[in-house]
GROMACS .gro file of C-alpha atoms in nm:
model
  209
    1MET     CA    1   9.679  11.246   4.774
    2ILE     CA    2  10.029  11.314   4.908
    3GLU     CA    3  10.138  11.097   5.198
    4VAL     CA    4  10.218  11.273   5.525
    5PRO     CA    5  10.510  11.263   5.580
    6LYS     CA    6  10.691  11.188   5.256
    7GLU     CA    7  10.887  10.864   5.218
    8THR     CA    8  11.212  11.062   5.240
    9PHE     CA    9  11.139  11.152   5.602
   10LEU     CA   10  11.054  10.795   5.696
   11LYS     CA   11  11.389  10.679   5.560
   12LEU     CA   12  11.576  10.902   5.808
   13SER     CA   13  11.721  10.746   6.123
   14ASN     CA   14  11.499  10.766   6.432
   15GLU     CA   15  11.744  11.016   6.581
   16LYS     CA   16  11.720  11.253   6.283
   17GLN     CA   17  11.342  11.221   6.266
   18GLN     CA   18  11.313  11.306   6.634
   19LYS     CA   19  11.540  11.607   6.591
   20VAL     CA   20  11.306  11.750   6.327
   21LEU     CA   21  10.995  11.673   6.535
   22ASP     CA   22  11.143  11.829   6.850
   23ALA     CA   23  11.230  12.146   6.657
   24ALA     CA   24  10.879  12.153   6.513
   25LYS     CA   25  10.713  12.111   6.853
   26LYS     CA   26  10.922  12.395   6.992
   27GLU     CA   27  10.820  12.630   6.709
   28PHE     CA   28  10.451  12.531   6.707
   29ALA     CA   29  10.442  12.588   7.084
   30ARG     CA   30  10.580  12.940   7.036
   31VAL     CA   31  10.326  13.100   6.801
   32PRO     CA   32   9.996  13.032   6.618
   33ILE     CA   33  10.032  12.814   6.307
   34GLU     CA   34  10.008  13.107   6.064
   35ASN     CA   35  10.315  13.264   6.229
   36VAL     CA   36  10.522  12.945   6.250
   37SER     CA   37  10.860  12.988   6.082
   38ILE     CA   38  11.000  12.703   5.876
   39LYS     CA   39  11.331  12.890   5.896
   40ASN     CA   40  11.333  12.847   6.275
   41ILE     CA   41  11.249  12.478   6.245
   42VAL     CA   42  11.525  12.395   5.996
   43GLU     CA   43  11.784  12.597   6.188
   44ASP     CA   44  11.695  12.429   6.517
   45ALA     CA   45  11.693  12.084   6.353
   46ASP     CA   46  12.019  12.165   6.172
   47ILE     CA   47  11.888  12.072   5.827
   48ALA     CA   48  11.877  12.260   5.497
   49ARG     CA   49  11.553  12.440   5.409
   50GLY     CA   50  11.533  12.230   5.093
   51SER     CA   51  11.544  11.915   5.304
   52PHE     CA   52  11.228  12.025   5.486
   53TYR     CA   53  11.031  12.016   5.161
   54GLN     CA   54  11.171  11.672   5.087
   55TYR     CA   55  11.009  11.559   5.413
   56PHE     CA   56  10.684  11.761   5.421
   57GLU     CA   57  10.483  11.965   5.172
   58SER     CA   58  10.416  12.242   5.425
   59LYS     CA   59  10.415  12.337   5.792
   60GLU     CA   60  10.047  12.235   5.801
   61ASP     CA   61  10.141  11.882   5.689
   62LEU     CA   62  10.407  11.871   5.959
   63LEU     CA   63  10.154  11.972   6.223
   64VAL     CA   64   9.907  11.711   6.098
   65TYR     CA   65  10.180  11.448   6.137
   66LEU     CA   66  10.253  11.560   6.493
   67LEU     CA   67   9.884  11.527   6.582
   68LYS     CA   68   9.847  11.194   6.402
   69GLU     CA   69  10.143  11.061   6.596
   70LYS     CA   70   9.968  11.151   6.923
   71ALA     CA   71   9.633  11.009   6.803
   72GLU     CA   72   9.788  10.677   6.709
   73GLN     CA   73   9.932  10.641   7.059
   74VAL     CA   74   9.579  10.603   7.197
   75SER     CA   75   9.436  10.408   6.903
   76ASN     CA   76   9.461  10.063   7.062
   77LYS     CA   77   9.325  10.192   7.394
   78VAL     CA   78   9.015  10.323   7.218
   79LYS     CA   79   8.956   9.984   7.058
   80GLU     CA   80   8.994   9.815   7.396
   81LYS     CA   81   8.741  10.057   7.548
   82ILE     CA   82   8.486   9.986   7.275
   83GLN     CA   83   8.516   9.614   7.341
   84GLU     CA   84   8.507   9.665   7.718
   85THR     CA   85   8.179   9.862   7.700
   86ASP     CA   86   8.018   9.629   7.445
   87GLY     CA   87   8.034   9.902   7.182
   88ASP     CA   88   7.870  10.179   7.386
   89LEU     CA   89   7.897  10.488   7.163
   90PHE     CA   90   7.859  10.743   7.442
   91GLU     CA   91   8.101  10.576   7.682
   92THR     CA   92   8.351  10.563   7.396
   93TYR     CA   93   8.329  10.939   7.340
   94ILE     CA   94   8.365  11.007   7.713
   95PHE     CA   95   8.677  10.790   7.708
   96LEU     CA   96   8.807  10.977   7.401
   97TYR     CA   97   8.760  11.307   7.582
   98ASP     CA   98   8.943  11.185   7.893
   99MET     CA   99   9.226  11.043   7.685
  100ALA     CA  100   9.259  11.368   7.490
  101ILE     CA  101   9.285  11.576   7.806
  102GLU     CA  102   9.533  11.331   7.960
  103ASN     CA  103   9.757  11.340   7.652
  104PHE     CA  104   9.721  11.699   7.532
  105MET     CA  105   9.769  11.854   7.876
  106LYS     CA  106  10.085  11.674   7.978
  107LYS     CA  107  10.333  11.928   8.113
  108GLU     CA  108  10.595  11.868   7.844
  109ASP     CA  109  10.346  11.919   7.559
  110GLU     CA  110  10.092  12.156   7.715
  111ASP     CA  111  10.232  12.472   7.552
  112LEU     CA  112  10.225  12.304   7.211
  113TYR     CA  113   9.863  12.191   7.229
  114LYS     CA  114   9.747  12.507   7.403
  115GLN     CA  115   9.888  12.709   7.113
  116ILE     CA  116   9.710  12.480   6.867
  117PHE     CA  117   9.371  12.467   7.037
  118ILE     CA  118   9.353  12.820   7.175
  119ASN     CA  119   9.404  12.961   6.825
  120ILE     CA  120   9.166  12.727   6.649
  121LYS     CA  121   8.932  12.910   6.414
  122SER     CA  122   8.560  12.847   6.403
  123SER     CA  123   8.582  12.834   6.024
  124ASP     CA  124   8.652  12.530   5.809
  125GLU     CA  125   9.021  12.617   5.817
  126SER     CA  126   9.080  12.464   6.160
  127ILE     CA  127   9.339  12.194   6.226
  128PHE     CA  128   9.055  11.942   6.257
  129ASP     CA  129   8.975  12.004   5.892
  130LEU     CA  130   9.341  11.976   5.797
  131MET     CA  131   9.326  11.624   5.939
  132LYS     CA  132   9.012  11.519   5.748
  133ASN     CA  133   9.208  11.357   5.467
  134THR     CA  134   9.463  11.193   5.696
  135LYS     CA  135   9.251  11.020   5.960
  136PRO     CA  136   9.376  10.675   6.063
  137LYS     CA  137   9.199  10.401   5.866
  138ASP     CA  138   9.117  10.234   6.199
  139VAL     CA  139   8.841  10.492   6.255
  140ILE     CA  140   8.627  10.320   5.992
  141LYS     CA  141   8.688   9.980   6.147
  142TYR     CA  142   8.592  10.110   6.491
  143CYS     CA  143   8.251  10.213   6.360
  144ASP     CA  144   8.172   9.847   6.295
  145LEU     CA  145   8.256   9.762   6.658
  146LEU     CA  146   8.009  10.014   6.801
  147ASN     CA  147   7.667   9.894   6.915
  148THR     CA  148   7.390  10.076   6.726
  149LYS     CA  149   7.098   9.845   6.810
  150ASN     CA  150   6.958  10.075   7.081
  151LEU     CA  151   6.999  10.395   6.877
  152LYS     CA  152   6.724  10.565   6.675
  153ILE     CA  153   6.899  10.523   6.344
  154GLU     CA  154   6.790  10.360   6.020
  155ASN     CA  155   7.110  10.363   5.818
  156GLN     CA  156   7.481  10.448   5.812
  157GLN     CA  157   7.404  10.810   5.726
  158ASP     CA  158   7.199  10.850   6.046
  159PHE     CA  159   7.487  10.703   6.243
  160MET     CA  160   7.733  10.949   6.090
  161VAL     CA  161   7.503  11.241   6.184
  162ILE     CA  162   7.513  11.129   6.548
  163CYS     CA  163   7.892  11.094   6.532
  164GLU     CA  164   7.926  11.446   6.387
  165MET     CA  165   7.720  11.581   6.677
  166LEU     CA  166   7.936  11.395   6.928
  167ASN     CA  167   8.250  11.515   6.750
  168ALA     CA  168   8.136  11.877   6.784
  169ILE     CA  169   8.052  11.841   7.153
  170THR     CA  170   8.380  11.666   7.229
  171ARG     CA  171   8.590  11.911   7.028
  172LYS     CA  172   8.432  12.212   7.201
  173ALA     CA  173   8.488  12.058   7.544
  174ILE     CA  174   8.856  11.990   7.472
  175ILE     CA  175   8.912  12.348   7.353
  176LYS     CA  176   8.751  12.492   7.669
  177ASN     CA  177   9.025  12.329   7.878
  178PHE     CA  178   9.278  12.558   7.710
  179LYS     CA  179   9.073  12.873   7.766
  180GLY     CA  180   9.103  12.906   8.142
  181VAL     CA  181   8.801  12.695   8.237
  182SER     CA  182   8.872  12.441   8.512
  183LYS     CA  183   8.904  12.075   8.415
  184GLU     CA  184   8.624  11.988   8.656
  185GLU     CA  185   8.381  12.238   8.502
  186CYS     CA  186   8.475  12.137   8.147
  187ARG     CA  187   8.416  11.769   8.213
  188SER     CA  188   8.095  11.829   8.405
  189THR     CA  189   7.948  12.035   8.120
  190PHE     CA  190   8.067  11.781   7.865
  191LEU     CA  191   7.897  11.494   8.051
  192LYS     CA  192   7.574  11.694   8.074
  193GLU     CA  193   7.579  11.758   7.698
  194ILE     CA  194   7.639  11.387   7.635
  195GLU     CA  195   7.345  11.306   7.864
  196TYR     CA  196   7.115  11.548   7.679
  197LEU     CA  197   7.211  11.395   7.347
  198LYS     CA  198   7.167  11.043   7.481
  199TYR     CA  199   6.831  11.087   7.654
  200GLY     CA  200   6.688  11.404   7.497
  201ILE     CA  201   6.571  11.725   7.667
  202ILE     CA  202   6.193  11.688   7.649
  203LYS     CA  203   6.030  11.556   7.964
  204LYS     CA  204   5.821  11.246   7.909
  205GLU     CA  205   5.460  11.275   8.019
  206ASP     CA  206   5.366  11.071   8.325
  207LYS     CA  207   5.068  10.870   8.211
  208ASN     CA  208   4.984  10.785   8.573
  209ALA     CA  209   4.964  11.151   8.680
   0.00000   0.00000   0.00000
């Protein structure tokens, strides 16, 4: 698997790296990913087109790197939250949601992430799937920190099913924030979905009734 970015990019000075990333953010904020122009990026960054392909395989790889960079900024905070809540899986996902909204909706980056999320496809070609092969290795380690003793699971596969469900709920809630729904309504609905998943939706019979 090809590393994202290539070693050539990492050998650039911080100033030159930032120049490329700033040009990329500007272009990705302008149009959906399929319409992003590498020509615009290289001209704005003042580099040769050939240099771009020495740094990244494609514009998709560049976008993945931009998102990974943001994800890694909150990585340690997530670990701290897991430890703070004694490994509570649901509290961790609520924290992840809040951190995502706080970071993705900052004024200076809002246009960039709005363009990304608002144009996300429901198919397997979404940016989330582009990131499947480039997730930080810490994600696996975090699984071991989560408390599963009070969950109805028998093995690691059961645990991953629950995580996939939580991923889907969280992803949908984040996207709604970029589609004109108020932050308050988005978070309220998200918390209700988390509650349904945590406690179920079938009323328990009152044996004393």
